[in-house]
Coordinates of C-alpha atoms and ligand atoms in Angstrom, one line a residue:
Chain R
X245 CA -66.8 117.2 -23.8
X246 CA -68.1 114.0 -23.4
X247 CA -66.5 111.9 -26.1
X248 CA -63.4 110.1 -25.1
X249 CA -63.2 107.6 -23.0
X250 CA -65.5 106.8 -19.8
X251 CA -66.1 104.5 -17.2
X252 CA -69.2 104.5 -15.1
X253 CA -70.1 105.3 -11.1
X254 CA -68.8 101.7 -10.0
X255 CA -65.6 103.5 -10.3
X256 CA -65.9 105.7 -7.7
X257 CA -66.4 104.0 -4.5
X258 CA -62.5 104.4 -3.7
X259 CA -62.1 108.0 -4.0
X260 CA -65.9 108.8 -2.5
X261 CA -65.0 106.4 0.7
X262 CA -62.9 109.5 1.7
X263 CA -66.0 111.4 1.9
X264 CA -68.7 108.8 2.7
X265 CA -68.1 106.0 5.0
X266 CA -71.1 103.9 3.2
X267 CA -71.2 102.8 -0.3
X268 CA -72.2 105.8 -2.0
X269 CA -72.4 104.1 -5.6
X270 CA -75.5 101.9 -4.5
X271 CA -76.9 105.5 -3.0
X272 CA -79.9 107.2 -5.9
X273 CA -79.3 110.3 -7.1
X274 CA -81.3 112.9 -8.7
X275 CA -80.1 114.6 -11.0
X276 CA -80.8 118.8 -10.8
X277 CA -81.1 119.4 -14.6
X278 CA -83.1 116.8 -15.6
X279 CA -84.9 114.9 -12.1
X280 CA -83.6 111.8 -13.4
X281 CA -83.0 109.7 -10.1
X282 CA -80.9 106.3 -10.2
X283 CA -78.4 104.9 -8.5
X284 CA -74.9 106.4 -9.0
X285 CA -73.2 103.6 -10.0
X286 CA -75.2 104.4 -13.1
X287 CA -73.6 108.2 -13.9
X288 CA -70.9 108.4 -16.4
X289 CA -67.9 109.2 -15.6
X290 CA -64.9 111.1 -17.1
X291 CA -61.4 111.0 -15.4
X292 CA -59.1 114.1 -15.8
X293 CA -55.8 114.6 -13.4
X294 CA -56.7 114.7 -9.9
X295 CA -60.6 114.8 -10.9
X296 CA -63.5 113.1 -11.6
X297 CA -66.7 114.4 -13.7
X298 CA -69.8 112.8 -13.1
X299 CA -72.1 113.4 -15.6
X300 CA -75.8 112.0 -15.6
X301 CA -76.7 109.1 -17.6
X302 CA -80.0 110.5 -19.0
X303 CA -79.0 114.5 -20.2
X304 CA -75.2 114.6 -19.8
X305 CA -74.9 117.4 -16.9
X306 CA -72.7 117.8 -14.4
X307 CA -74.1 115.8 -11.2
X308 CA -70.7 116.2 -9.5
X309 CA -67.5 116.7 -9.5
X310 CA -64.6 115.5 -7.4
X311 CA -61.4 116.8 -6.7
X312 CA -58.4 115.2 -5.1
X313 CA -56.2 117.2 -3.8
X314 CA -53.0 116.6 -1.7
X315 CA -54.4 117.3 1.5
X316 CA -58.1 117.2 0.9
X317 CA -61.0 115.8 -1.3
X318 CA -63.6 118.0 -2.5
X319 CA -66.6 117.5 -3.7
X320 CA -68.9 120.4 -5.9
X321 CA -72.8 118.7 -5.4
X322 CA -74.0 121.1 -7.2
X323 CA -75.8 119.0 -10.2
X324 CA -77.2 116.8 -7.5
X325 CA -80.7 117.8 -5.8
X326 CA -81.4 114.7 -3.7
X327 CA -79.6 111.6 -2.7
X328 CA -81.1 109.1 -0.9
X329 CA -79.1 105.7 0.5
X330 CA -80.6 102.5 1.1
X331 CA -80.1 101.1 4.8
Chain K
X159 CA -53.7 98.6 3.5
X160 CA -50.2 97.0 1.9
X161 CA -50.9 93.7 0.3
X162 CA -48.1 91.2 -0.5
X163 CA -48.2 89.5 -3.8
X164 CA -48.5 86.0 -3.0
X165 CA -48.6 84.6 -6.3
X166 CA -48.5 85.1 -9.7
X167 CA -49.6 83.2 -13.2
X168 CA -50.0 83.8 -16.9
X169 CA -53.2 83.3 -17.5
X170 CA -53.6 84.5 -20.9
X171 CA -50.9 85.9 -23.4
X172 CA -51.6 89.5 -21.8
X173 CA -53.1 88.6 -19.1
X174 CA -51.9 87.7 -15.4
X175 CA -53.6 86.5 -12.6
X176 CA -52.4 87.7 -9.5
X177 CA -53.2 86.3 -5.8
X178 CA -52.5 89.0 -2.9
X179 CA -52.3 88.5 0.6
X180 CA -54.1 91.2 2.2
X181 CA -53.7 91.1 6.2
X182 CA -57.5 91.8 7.7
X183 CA -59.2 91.2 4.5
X184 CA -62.8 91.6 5.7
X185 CA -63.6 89.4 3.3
X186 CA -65.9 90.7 -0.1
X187 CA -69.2 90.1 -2.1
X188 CA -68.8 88.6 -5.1
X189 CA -68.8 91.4 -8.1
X190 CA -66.4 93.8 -5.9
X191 CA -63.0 95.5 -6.9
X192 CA -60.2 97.1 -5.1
X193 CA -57.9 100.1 -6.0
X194 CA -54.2 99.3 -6.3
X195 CA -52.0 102.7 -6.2
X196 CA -48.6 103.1 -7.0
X197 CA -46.1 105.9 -6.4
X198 CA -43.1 106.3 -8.2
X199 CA -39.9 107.2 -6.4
X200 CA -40.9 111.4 -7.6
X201 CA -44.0 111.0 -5.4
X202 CA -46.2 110.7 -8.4
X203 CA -49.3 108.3 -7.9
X204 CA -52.0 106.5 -10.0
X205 CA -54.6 104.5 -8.7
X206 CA -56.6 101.6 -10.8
X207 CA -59.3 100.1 -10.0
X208 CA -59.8 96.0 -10.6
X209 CA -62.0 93.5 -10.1
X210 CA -61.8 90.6 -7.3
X211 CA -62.1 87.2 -9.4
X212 CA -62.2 85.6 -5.8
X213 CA -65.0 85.8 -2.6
X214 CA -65.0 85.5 1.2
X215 CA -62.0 85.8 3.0
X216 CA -58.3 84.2 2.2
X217 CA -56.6 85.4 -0.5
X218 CA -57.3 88.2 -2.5
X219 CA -57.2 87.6 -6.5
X220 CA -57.5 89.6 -9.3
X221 CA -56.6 89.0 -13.0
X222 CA -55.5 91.8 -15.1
X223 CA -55.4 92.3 -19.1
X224 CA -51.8 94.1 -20.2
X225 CA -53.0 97.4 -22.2
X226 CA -50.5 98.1 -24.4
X227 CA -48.9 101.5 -23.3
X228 CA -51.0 102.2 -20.2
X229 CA -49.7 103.4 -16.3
X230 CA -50.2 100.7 -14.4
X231 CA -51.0 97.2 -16.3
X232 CA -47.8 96.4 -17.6
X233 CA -46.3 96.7 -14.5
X234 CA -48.8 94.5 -13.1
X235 CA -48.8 92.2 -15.9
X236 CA -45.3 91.8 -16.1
X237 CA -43.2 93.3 -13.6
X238 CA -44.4 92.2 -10.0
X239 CA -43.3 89.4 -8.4
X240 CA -44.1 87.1 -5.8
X241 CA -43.0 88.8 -2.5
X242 CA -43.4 92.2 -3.7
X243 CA -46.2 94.9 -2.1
X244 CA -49.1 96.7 -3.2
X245 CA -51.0 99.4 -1.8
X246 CA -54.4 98.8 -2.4
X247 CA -57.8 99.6 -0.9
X248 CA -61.4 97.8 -0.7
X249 CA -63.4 96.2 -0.9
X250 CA -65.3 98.6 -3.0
X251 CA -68.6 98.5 -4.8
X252 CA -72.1 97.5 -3.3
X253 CA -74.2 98.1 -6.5
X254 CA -72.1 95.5 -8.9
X255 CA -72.9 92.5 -7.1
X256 CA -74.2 89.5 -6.5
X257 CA -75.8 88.0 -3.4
X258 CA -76.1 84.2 -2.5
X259 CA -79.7 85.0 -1.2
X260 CA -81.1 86.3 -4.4
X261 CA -83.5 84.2 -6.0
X262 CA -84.2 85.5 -9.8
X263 CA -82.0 83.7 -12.5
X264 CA -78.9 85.5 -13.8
X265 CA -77.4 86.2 -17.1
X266 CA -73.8 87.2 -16.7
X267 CA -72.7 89.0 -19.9
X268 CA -68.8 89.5 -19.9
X269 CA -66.0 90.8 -22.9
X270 CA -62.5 90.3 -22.4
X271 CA -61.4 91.2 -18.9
X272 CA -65.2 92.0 -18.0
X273 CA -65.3 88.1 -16.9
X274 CA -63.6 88.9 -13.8
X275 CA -66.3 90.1 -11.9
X276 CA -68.9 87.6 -12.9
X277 CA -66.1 85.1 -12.0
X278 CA -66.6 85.2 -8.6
X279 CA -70.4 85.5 -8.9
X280 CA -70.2 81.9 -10.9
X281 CA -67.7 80.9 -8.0
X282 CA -70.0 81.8 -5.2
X283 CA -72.9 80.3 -6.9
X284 CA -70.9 77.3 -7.6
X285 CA -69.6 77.5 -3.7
X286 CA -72.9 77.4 -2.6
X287 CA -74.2 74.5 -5.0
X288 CA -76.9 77.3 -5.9
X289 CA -80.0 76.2 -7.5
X290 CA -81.0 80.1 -9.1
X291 CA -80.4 79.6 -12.7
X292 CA -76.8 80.9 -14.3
X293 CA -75.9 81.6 -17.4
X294 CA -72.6 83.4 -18.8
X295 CA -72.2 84.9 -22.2
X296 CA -68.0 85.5 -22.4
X297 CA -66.6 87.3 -25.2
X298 CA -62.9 87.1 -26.0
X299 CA -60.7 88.1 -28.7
X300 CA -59.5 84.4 -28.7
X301 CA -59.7 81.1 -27.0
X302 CA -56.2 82.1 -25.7
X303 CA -57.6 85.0 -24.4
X304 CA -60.4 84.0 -22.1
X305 CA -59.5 84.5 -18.8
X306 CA -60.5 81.1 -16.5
X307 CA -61.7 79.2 -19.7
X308 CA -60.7 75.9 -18.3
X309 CA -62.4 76.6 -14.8
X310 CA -65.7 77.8 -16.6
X311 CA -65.1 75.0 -19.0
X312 CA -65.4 73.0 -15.3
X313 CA -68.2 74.5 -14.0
X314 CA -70.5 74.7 -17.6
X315 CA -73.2 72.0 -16.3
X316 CA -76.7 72.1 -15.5
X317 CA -76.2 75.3 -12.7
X318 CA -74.0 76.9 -16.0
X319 CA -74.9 77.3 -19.3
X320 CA -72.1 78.7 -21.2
X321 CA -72.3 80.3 -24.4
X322 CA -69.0 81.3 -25.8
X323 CA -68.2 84.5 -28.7
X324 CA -64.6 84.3 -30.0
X325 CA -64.1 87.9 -32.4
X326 CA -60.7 86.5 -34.1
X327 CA -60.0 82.6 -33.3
X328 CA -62.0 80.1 -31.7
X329 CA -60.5 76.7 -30.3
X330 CA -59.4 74.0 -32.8
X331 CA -62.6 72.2 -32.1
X332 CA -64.5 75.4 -32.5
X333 CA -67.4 75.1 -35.3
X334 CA -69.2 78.2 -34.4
X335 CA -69.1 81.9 -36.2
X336 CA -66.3 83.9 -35.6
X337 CA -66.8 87.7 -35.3
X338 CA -67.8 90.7 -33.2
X339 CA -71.3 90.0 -30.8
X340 CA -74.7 90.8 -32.3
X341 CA -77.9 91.7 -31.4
X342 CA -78.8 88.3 -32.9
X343 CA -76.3 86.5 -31.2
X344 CA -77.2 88.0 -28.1
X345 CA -81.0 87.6 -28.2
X346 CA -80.3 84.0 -29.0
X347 CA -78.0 83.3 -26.0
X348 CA -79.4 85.1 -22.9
X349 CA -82.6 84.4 -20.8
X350 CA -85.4 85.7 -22.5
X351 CA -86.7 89.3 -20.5
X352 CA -89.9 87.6 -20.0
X353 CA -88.3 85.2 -17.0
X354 CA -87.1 89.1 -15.5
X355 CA -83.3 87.4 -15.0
X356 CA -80.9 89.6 -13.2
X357 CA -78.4 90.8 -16.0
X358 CA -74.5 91.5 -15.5
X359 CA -72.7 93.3 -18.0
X360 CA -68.8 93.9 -17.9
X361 CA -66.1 94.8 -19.7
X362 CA -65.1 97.8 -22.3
X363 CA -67.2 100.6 -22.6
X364 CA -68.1 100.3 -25.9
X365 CA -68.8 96.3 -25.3
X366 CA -71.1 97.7 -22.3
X367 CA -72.9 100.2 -23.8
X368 CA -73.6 98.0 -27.1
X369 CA -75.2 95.0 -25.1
X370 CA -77.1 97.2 -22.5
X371 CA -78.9 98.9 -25.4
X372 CA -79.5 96.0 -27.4
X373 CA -81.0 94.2 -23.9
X374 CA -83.4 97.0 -23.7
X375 CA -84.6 96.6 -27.6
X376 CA -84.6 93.0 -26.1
X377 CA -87.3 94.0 -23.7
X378 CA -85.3 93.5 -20.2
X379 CA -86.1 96.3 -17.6
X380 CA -83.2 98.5 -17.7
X381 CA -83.6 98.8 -14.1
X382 CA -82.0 94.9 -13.9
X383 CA -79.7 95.5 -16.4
X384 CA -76.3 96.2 -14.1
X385 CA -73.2 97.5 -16.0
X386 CA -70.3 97.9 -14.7
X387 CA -67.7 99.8 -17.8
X388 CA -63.9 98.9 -17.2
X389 CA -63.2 102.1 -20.3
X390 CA -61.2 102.0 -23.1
X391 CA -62.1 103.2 -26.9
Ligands
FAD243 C1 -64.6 99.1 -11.6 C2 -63.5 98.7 -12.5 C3 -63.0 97.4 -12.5 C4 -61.9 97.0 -13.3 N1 -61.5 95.7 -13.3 C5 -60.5 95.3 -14.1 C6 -60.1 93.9 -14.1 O1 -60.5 93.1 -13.3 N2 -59.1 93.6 -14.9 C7 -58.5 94.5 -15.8 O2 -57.6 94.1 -16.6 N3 -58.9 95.8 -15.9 C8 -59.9 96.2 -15.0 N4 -60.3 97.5 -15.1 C9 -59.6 98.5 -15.9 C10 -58.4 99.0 -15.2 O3 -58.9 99.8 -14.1 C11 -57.5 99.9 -16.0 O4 -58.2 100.9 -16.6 C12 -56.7 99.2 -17.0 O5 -55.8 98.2 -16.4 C13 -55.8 100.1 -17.8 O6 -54.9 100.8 -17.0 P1 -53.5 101.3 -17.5 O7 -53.0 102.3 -16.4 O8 -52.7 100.2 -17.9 O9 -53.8 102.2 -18.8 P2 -54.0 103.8 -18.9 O10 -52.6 104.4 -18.7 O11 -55.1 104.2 -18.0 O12 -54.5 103.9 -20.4 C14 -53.6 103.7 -21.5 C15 -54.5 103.7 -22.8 O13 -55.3 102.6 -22.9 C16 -56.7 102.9 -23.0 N5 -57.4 102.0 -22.1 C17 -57.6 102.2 -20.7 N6 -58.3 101.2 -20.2 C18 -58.6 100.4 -21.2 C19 -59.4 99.2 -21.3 N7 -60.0 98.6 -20.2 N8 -59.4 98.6 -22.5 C20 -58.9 99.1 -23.6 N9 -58.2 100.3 -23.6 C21 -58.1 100.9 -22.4 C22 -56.8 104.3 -22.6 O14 -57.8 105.0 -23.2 C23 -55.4 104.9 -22.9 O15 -55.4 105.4 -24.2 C24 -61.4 97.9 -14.3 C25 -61.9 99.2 -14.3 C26 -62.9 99.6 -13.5 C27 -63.4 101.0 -13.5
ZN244 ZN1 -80.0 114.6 -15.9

């Protein structure tokens, strides 16, 4: 699942501006499994078409995933307990 | 936003630098990238994300390594031309970056491509005639390969100290070891954990993830250790 290659949360302040209108990636998330909590632009991330999993850096579950769709993008928080954004 | 290629060089034997005129460019910190997307003429679209070598306002430029067989880089590295547009989107990024009022020394660690970033950070510092200490680590396949090895060449001074890693060929001058980075190597080059330098790692994953775990054995706090992991196998 999480061999192949990756890239990290850097990546995803383009698709996750359509969401948030601040820079998410410099945001600290916690992660739900684990209660890890760093910054997203720390997660791993694995691109598949018209997705993006998010997986934490410290126990490899799912903090989120992101779909693009043509009309819409969605995002499933489920993995993510707490996110907190710096002013 | 539609940006219009303004200019295009070889900068390496796979590598192009590419300067874009973006109208209303609000201008970016340095260690930021854009998305360029294309569509083909079926409607299909993929988006890339690279890094902006340049900061502040003006032109926009990024410089991009050819991967043999991939979507969008060979049509970036070889098929634009000056004149032609680009959809593209940013600045993106606020975690990746470097700010002129930062005060801690900084070790810029960059393979191939990874440089691009870290460019702009030793072009802002340079810009500002910045007294925090720099230093760059660069490894490239080659001395052909090195992206801006003349300009970092330039700026390698008292503000720069510039340690080079060459993995196949050095420069006909070139005394040192050939071969792959090492925790040696490394250990030798950066500043030591105990001055707490801000660290910048770029490039392929596996590049990334080697030198950010080999900094921690090092003894740097893993919570100044940035990475930012441009993929690949
Ligand atoms: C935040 C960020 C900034 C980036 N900045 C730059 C930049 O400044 N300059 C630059 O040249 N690239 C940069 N990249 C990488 C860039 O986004 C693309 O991944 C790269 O250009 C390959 O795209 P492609 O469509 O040509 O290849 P794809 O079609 O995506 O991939 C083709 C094949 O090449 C492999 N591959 C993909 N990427 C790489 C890689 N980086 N190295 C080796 N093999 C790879 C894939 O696994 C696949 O097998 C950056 C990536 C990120 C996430
Ligand atoms: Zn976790």
């Amino acid at each position: 699942m999480t061999d192949g290659k990756h890239v990290d949360g850097n990546a995803l302040a383009g698709p996750l501006s359509e969401v948030f209108d601040f820079d998410v990636t410099s945001a600290s998330a916690r992660c739900a499994s684990c209660g890890d909590t760093t910054e997203l632009a720390r997660a791993m991330v694995y691109e598949k078409p018209h997705s993006f999993i998010v997986r934490c850096s410290h126990c490899d579950a799912v903090l989120m995933v992101i779909l693009q769709k043509t009309d819409a993008t969605e995002l499933d928080l489920r993995g993510t307990a707490w996110l907190r954004a710096p002013r | 936003m539609a940006a219009t290629v303004s200019k295009t060089s070889y900068a390496t034997p796979s590598g192009r630098v590419i300067e874009l005129d973006v109208p209303h460019w609000p201008g970016n910190l340095a260690g930021q990238h854009l998305d360029v997307r294309l569509t083909s003429e079926d409607g299909y679209q993929a988006a890339r994300s690279y890094s902006i070598a340049s900061v502040g306002s003006g032109l926009v430029e990024l410089a991009v390594d050819r991967i043999p067989d991939g979507e969008v880089s060979p049509y970036l590295t070889m098929d634009i031309m000056p004149g032609d547009q680009l959809e593209v989107r940013g600045p993106l990024g606020g975690w990746f970056v470097w700010r002129e009022g930062a005060t801690e020394p900084v070790q810029l660690i960059g393979g191939g491509s990874g440089v691009v970033p870290l460019m702009a950070m030793m072009r802002q510092h340079a810009a500002a005639a910045s007294a925090v200490p720099f230093r760059l680590l660069y490894s490239a396949r080659t001395d052909d390969d090195a992206f801006y090895a003349k300009e970092i060449d330039d700026l390698a001074g008292p503000a720069l100290d510039v340690t080079w890693i060459y993995t196949r060929k050095g420069p006909g001058s070139w005394t040192g070891p050939i071969g792959r980075l090492t925790r040696e190597t490394l250990a030798a080059a950066v500043i030591p954990a105990a001055e707490n330098p801000a660290v910048f790692v770029c490039g392929p994953t596996p590049f990334v993830e080697a030198v950010a775990s080999w900094l921690v054995e090092l003894g740097h706090d893993p919570a100044r250790v940035k990475t930012e992991r441009f993929g690949g196998a």
